[in-house]
Amino acid sequence: MELLLLLLIFFLLFPLLKVLFSVGRTVHTFKKAFNQQSQQYHEAKQQQAQQTEKESRKERARAYFKNASEDAEFEEIKADRKVPNDAGRSTDGNSSDDSRITDAQYEDVK
């Protein structure tokens, strides 16, 4: 009787346990791969949402400053100051010296 029980354990239970453990290991591997893919998908989705939010903030800020700049008031302040010329003499800051411009064609617009 004991011999029959040992043979049953040896020939039936050990192979059955081996199959169950290998199936369990395979299921664990598939779950791990699936969770990893799912995590990568969620990270990419979250990164895309953050990028969209960042661009949206930039667009709102641009629109705000564009609208705010239309309402800005400014006052022009004219000041007389002496600017040193190439020859070392100082001239009035409001006067223009066209002789210094050499690379542009001067044309009088009427």
Coordinates of N, CA and C in Angstrom, one line a residue:
M1 N 0.8 -1.2 0.0 CA 0.0 0.0 0.0 C 0.9 1.3 0.0
E2 N 1.9 1.3 0.8 CA 2.8 2.4 0.8 C 3.5 2.6 -0.5
L3 N 3.8 1.5 -1.1 CA 4.5 1.6 -2.4 C 3.6 2.2 -3.5
L4 N 2.4 1.8 -3.4 CA 1.4 2.4 -4.4 C 1.2 3.9 -4.2
L5 N 1.2 4.3 -2.9 CA 1.1 5.7 -2.6 C 2.3 6.5 -3.1
L6 N 3.5 5.9 -2.9 CA 4.7 6.6 -3.4 C 4.8 6.7 -4.9
L7 N 4.3 5.6 -5.6 CA 4.3 5.6 -7.0 C 3.3 6.7 -7.5
L8 N 2.2 6.8 -6.9 CA 1.2 7.8 -7.2 C 1.7 9.2 -7.1
I9 N 2.4 9.5 -6.0 CA 3.0 10.8 -5.7 C 4.1 11.0 -6.8
F10 N 4.9 10.1 -7.0 CA 6.0 10.2 -7.9 C 5.6 10.4 -9.4
F11 N 4.7 9.6 -9.9 CA 4.3 9.7 -11.3 C 3.1 10.6 -11.6
L12 N 2.3 11.0 -10.6 CA 1.2 11.9 -10.9 C 1.3 13.3 -10.3
L13 N 1.6 13.4 -9.1 CA 1.7 14.7 -8.4 C 2.9 15.5 -8.8
F14 N 4.0 15.0 -9.0 CA 5.2 15.8 -9.4 C 5.0 16.4 -10.8
P15 N 4.6 15.6 -11.8 CA 4.4 16.2 -13.1 C 3.3 17.2 -13.1
L16 N 2.3 17.0 -12.3 CA 1.2 17.9 -12.2 C 1.6 19.2 -11.6
L17 N 2.4 19.1 -10.5 CA 2.9 20.3 -9.9 C 3.9 21.1 -10.8
K18 N 4.7 20.4 -11.6 CA 5.6 21.0 -12.5 C 4.8 21.8 -13.6
V19 N 3.8 21.2 -14.1 CA 2.9 21.9 -15.1 C 2.3 23.1 -14.5
L20 N 1.7 23.0 -13.3 CA 1.1 24.1 -12.6 C 2.0 25.3 -12.4
F21 N 3.2 25.0 -11.9 CA 4.2 26.0 -11.7 C 4.7 26.7 -13.0
S22 N 4.8 25.9 -14.0 CA 5.2 26.5 -15.3 C 4.1 27.4 -15.9
V23 N 2.9 27.0 -15.7 CA 1.7 27.8 -16.2 C 1.7 29.1 -15.3
G24 N 1.9 28.9 -14.0 CA 1.8 30.1 -13.2 C 3.0 31.1 -13.5
R25 N 4.2 30.6 -13.8 CA 5.3 31.4 -14.2 C 5.0 32.1 -15.5
T26 N 4.4 31.4 -16.5 CA 4.0 32.1 -17.8 C 3.0 33.2 -17.6
V27 N 2.0 32.9 -16.7 CA 0.9 33.9 -16.5 C 1.5 35.1 -15.8
H28 N 2.4 34.9 -14.9 CA 3.1 36.0 -14.2 C 3.9 36.8 -15.2
T29 N 4.6 36.2 -16.1 CA 5.4 36.9 -17.2 C 4.5 37.7 -18.0
F30 N 3.4 37.2 -18.5 CA 2.4 37.9 -19.3 C 1.8 39.1 -18.5
K31 N 1.5 38.9 -17.3 CA 0.9 40.0 -16.5 C 2.0 41.1 -16.3
K32 N 3.2 40.7 -16.1 CA 4.3 41.7 -15.9 C 4.5 42.5 -17.2
A33 N 4.5 41.8 -18.4 CA 4.7 42.5 -19.7 C 3.5 43.4 -19.9
F34 N 2.3 43.0 -19.7 CA 1.1 43.8 -19.9 C 1.1 45.0 -19.0
N35 N 1.4 44.8 -17.7 CA 1.5 46.0 -16.8 C 2.6 47.0 -17.2
Q36 N 3.7 46.5 -17.7 CA 4.7 47.4 -18.2 C 4.3 48.2 -19.4
Q37 N 3.6 47.5 -20.4 CA 3.1 48.3 -21.5 C 2.0 49.3 -21.1
S38 N 1.2 48.9 -20.2 CA 0.1 49.8 -19.7 C 0.7 51.0 -19.0
Q39 N 1.8 50.8 -18.2 CA 2.4 51.9 -17.5 C 3.1 52.8 -18.5
Q40 N 3.7 52.3 -19.6 CA 4.3 53.1 -20.6 C 3.3 53.9 -21.3
Y41 N 2.1 53.3 -21.6 CA 1.0 54.0 -22.3 C 0.5 55.2 -21.4
H42 N 0.3 54.9 -20.1 CA -0.2 56.0 -19.2 C 0.9 57.1 -19.0
E43 N 2.1 56.8 -19.0 CA 3.2 57.8 -18.9 C 3.2 58.7 -20.1
A44 N 3.1 58.0 -21.3 CA 3.1 58.8 -22.6 C 1.8 59.7 -22.6
K45 N 0.7 59.2 -22.2 CA -0.5 60.0 -22.2 C -0.4 61.1 -21.2
Q46 N 0.2 60.9 -20.1 CA 0.3 62.0 -19.1 C 1.3 63.0 -19.6
Q47 N 2.4 62.6 -20.3 CA 3.4 63.5 -20.8 C 2.7 64.4 -21.9
Q48 N 1.9 63.7 -22.7 CA 1.2 64.5 -23.8 C 0.2 65.5 -23.2
A49 N -0.5 65.1 -22.1 CA -1.4 66.1 -21.5 C -0.6 67.2 -20.9
Q50 N 0.5 67.0 -20.3 CA 1.3 68.1 -19.7 C 1.8 69.0 -20.8
Q51 N 2.2 68.4 -22.0 CA 2.7 69.2 -23.1 C 1.6 70.1 -23.6
T52 N 0.4 69.5 -23.7 CA -0.8 70.3 -24.2 C -1.1 71.4 -23.2
E53 N -1.1 71.1 -22.0 CA -1.4 72.1 -20.9 C -0.3 73.2 -21.0
K54 N 0.9 72.9 -21.2 CA 2.0 73.9 -21.3 C 1.8 74.8 -22.5
E55 N 1.5 74.2 -23.6 CA 1.2 75.0 -24.8 C 0.0 75.9 -24.7
S56 N -1.0 75.3 -24.0 CA -2.3 76.1 -23.7 C -2.0 77.3 -22.9
R57 N -1.1 77.1 -21.8 CA -0.8 78.2 -21.0 C 0.0 79.3 -21.7
K58 N 0.9 78.8 -22.6 CA 1.6 79.8 -23.5 C 0.7 80.6 -24.3
E59 N -0.3 79.9 -25.0 CA -1.2 80.6 -25.8 C -2.1 81.6 -25.0
R60 N -2.5 81.2 -23.8 CA -3.3 82.1 -23.0 C -2.5 83.3 -22.6
A61 N -1.2 83.1 -22.3 CA -0.4 84.2 -21.8 C -0.2 85.1 -23.0
R62 N 0.1 84.6 -24.2 CA 0.2 85.4 -25.4 C -1.0 86.3 -25.6
A63 N -2.2 85.6 -25.6 CA -3.4 86.4 -25.8 C -3.6 87.4 -24.7
Y64 N -3.3 87.1 -23.5 CA -3.4 88.1 -22.4 C -2.5 89.3 -22.6
F65 N -1.2 89.0 -22.9 CA -0.3 90.1 -23.1 C -0.6 90.9 -24.3
K66 N -1.2 90.3 -25.4 CA -1.5 91.0 -26.6 C -2.7 91.9 -26.2
N67 N -3.7 91.4 -25.5 CA -4.8 92.3 -25.1 C -4.4 93.4 -24.1
A68 N -3.5 93.0 -23.2 CA -3.1 94.0 -22.2 C -2.2 95.1 -22.9
S69 N -1.5 94.7 -23.9 CA -0.6 95.7 -24.5 C -1.4 96.8 -25.3
E70 N -2.6 96.4 -25.7 CA -3.4 97.4 -26.4 C -3.9 98.5 -25.5
D71 N -4.1 98.2 -24.2 CA -4.6 99.1 -23.3 C -3.5 99.9 -22.6
A72 N -2.3 99.7 -22.9 CA -1.2 100.4 -22.2 C -1.1 101.8 -22.7
E73 N -0.8 102.7 -21.8 CA -0.6 104.1 -22.1 C 0.9 104.4 -21.9
F74 N 1.4 105.2 -22.7 CA 2.8 105.6 -22.6 C 2.9 107.1 -22.8
E75 N 4.0 107.6 -22.3 CA 4.3 109.0 -22.5 C 5.7 109.1 -23.0
E76 N 5.8 109.9 -24.1 CA 7.1 110.0 -24.7 C 7.9 111.1 -24.0
I77 N 9.1 110.8 -23.6 CA 9.9 111.8 -22.9 C 11.1 112.1 -23.9
K78 N 11.2 113.4 -24.2 CA 12.3 113.9 -25.0 C 13.4 114.5 -24.1
A79 N 14.6 114.1 -24.3 CA 15.7 114.7 -23.5 C 16.8 115.1 -24.4
D80 N 17.3 116.2 -24.2 CA 18.5 116.7 -24.9 C 19.7 116.1 -24.3
R81 N 20.5 115.4 -25.0 CA 21.8 114.9 -24.5 C 22.9 115.1 -25.5
K82 N 24.0 115.1 -25.1 CA 25.2 115.3 -25.9 C 25.7 114.0 -26.3
V83 N 25.9 113.7 -27.6 CA 26.4 112.4 -28.0 C 27.8 112.7 -28.7
P84 N 28.8 112.0 -28.2 CA 30.1 112.3 -28.9 C 30.1 111.8 -30.3
N85 N 30.7 112.6 -31.2 CA 30.7 112.2 -32.6 C 32.0 111.5 -32.9
D86 N 32.2 111.0 -34.1 CA 33.4 110.2 -34.5 C 34.7 111.1 -34.3
A87 N 34.5 112.4 -34.6 CA 35.7 113.3 -34.5 C 36.0 113.7 -33.1
G88 N 35.2 113.3 -32.1 CA 35.4 113.7 -30.7 C 34.6 114.9 -30.3
R89 N 33.9 115.5 -31.2 CA 33.1 116.7 -30.8 C 31.8 116.2 -30.4
S90 N 31.1 116.9 -29.5 CA 29.8 116.5 -29.1 C 28.7 117.2 -29.9
T91 N 27.7 116.5 -30.2 CA 26.6 117.1 -30.9 C 25.3 116.9 -30.2
D92 N 24.3 117.6 -30.6 CA 23.0 117.4 -30.0 C 22.4 116.0 -30.3
G93 N 21.7 115.4 -29.3 CA 21.2 114.0 -29.5 C 20.1 113.9 -30.5
N94 N 19.4 115.0 -30.8 CA 18.2 115.0 -31.7 C 18.6 115.2 -33.1
S95 N 19.8 115.7 -33.4 CA 20.2 116.0 -34.8 C 20.8 114.7 -35.4
S96 N 20.6 114.6 -36.7 CA 21.1 113.4 -37.4 C 22.3 113.7 -38.3
D97 N 23.2 112.8 -38.3 CA 24.4 113.0 -39.1 C 24.3 112.0 -40.2
D98 N 23.9 112.4 -41.4 CA 23.7 111.4 -42.5 C 25.0 111.0 -43.2
S99 N 26.1 111.7 -42.9 CA 27.3 111.4 -43.5 C 27.9 110.1 -42.9
R100 N 27.5 109.7 -41.8 CA 28.0 108.4 -41.2 C 27.4 107.2 -41.8
I101 N 26.2 107.3 -42.5 CA 25.6 106.2 -43.1 C 26.2 105.9 -44.5
T102 N 26.9 104.8 -44.6 CA 27.6 104.5 -45.9 C 27.0 103.3 -46.6
D103 N 26.3 102.4 -45.9 CA 25.8 101.2 -46.6 C 24.4 101.3 -47.0
A104 N 23.7 102.3 -46.7 CA 22.3 102.5 -47.1 C 22.1 103.6 -48.0
Q105 N 21.2 103.4 -49.0 CA 20.9 104.5 -50.0 C 19.8 105.4 -49.3
Y106 N 20.1 106.7 -49.3 CA 19.2 107.6 -48.7 C 18.3 108.2 -49.8
E107 N 17.0 108.1 -49.6 CA 16.1 108.6 -50.5 C 15.0 109.4 -49.8
D108 N 14.8 110.6 -50.3 CA 13.9 111.5 -49.7 C 12.5 111.2 -50.1
V109 N 11.6 110.8 -49.2 CA 10.2 110.4 -49.5 C 9.3 111.7 -49.4
K110 N 8.6 111.9 -50.5 CA 7.7 113.1 -50.5 C 6.2 112.7 -50.4

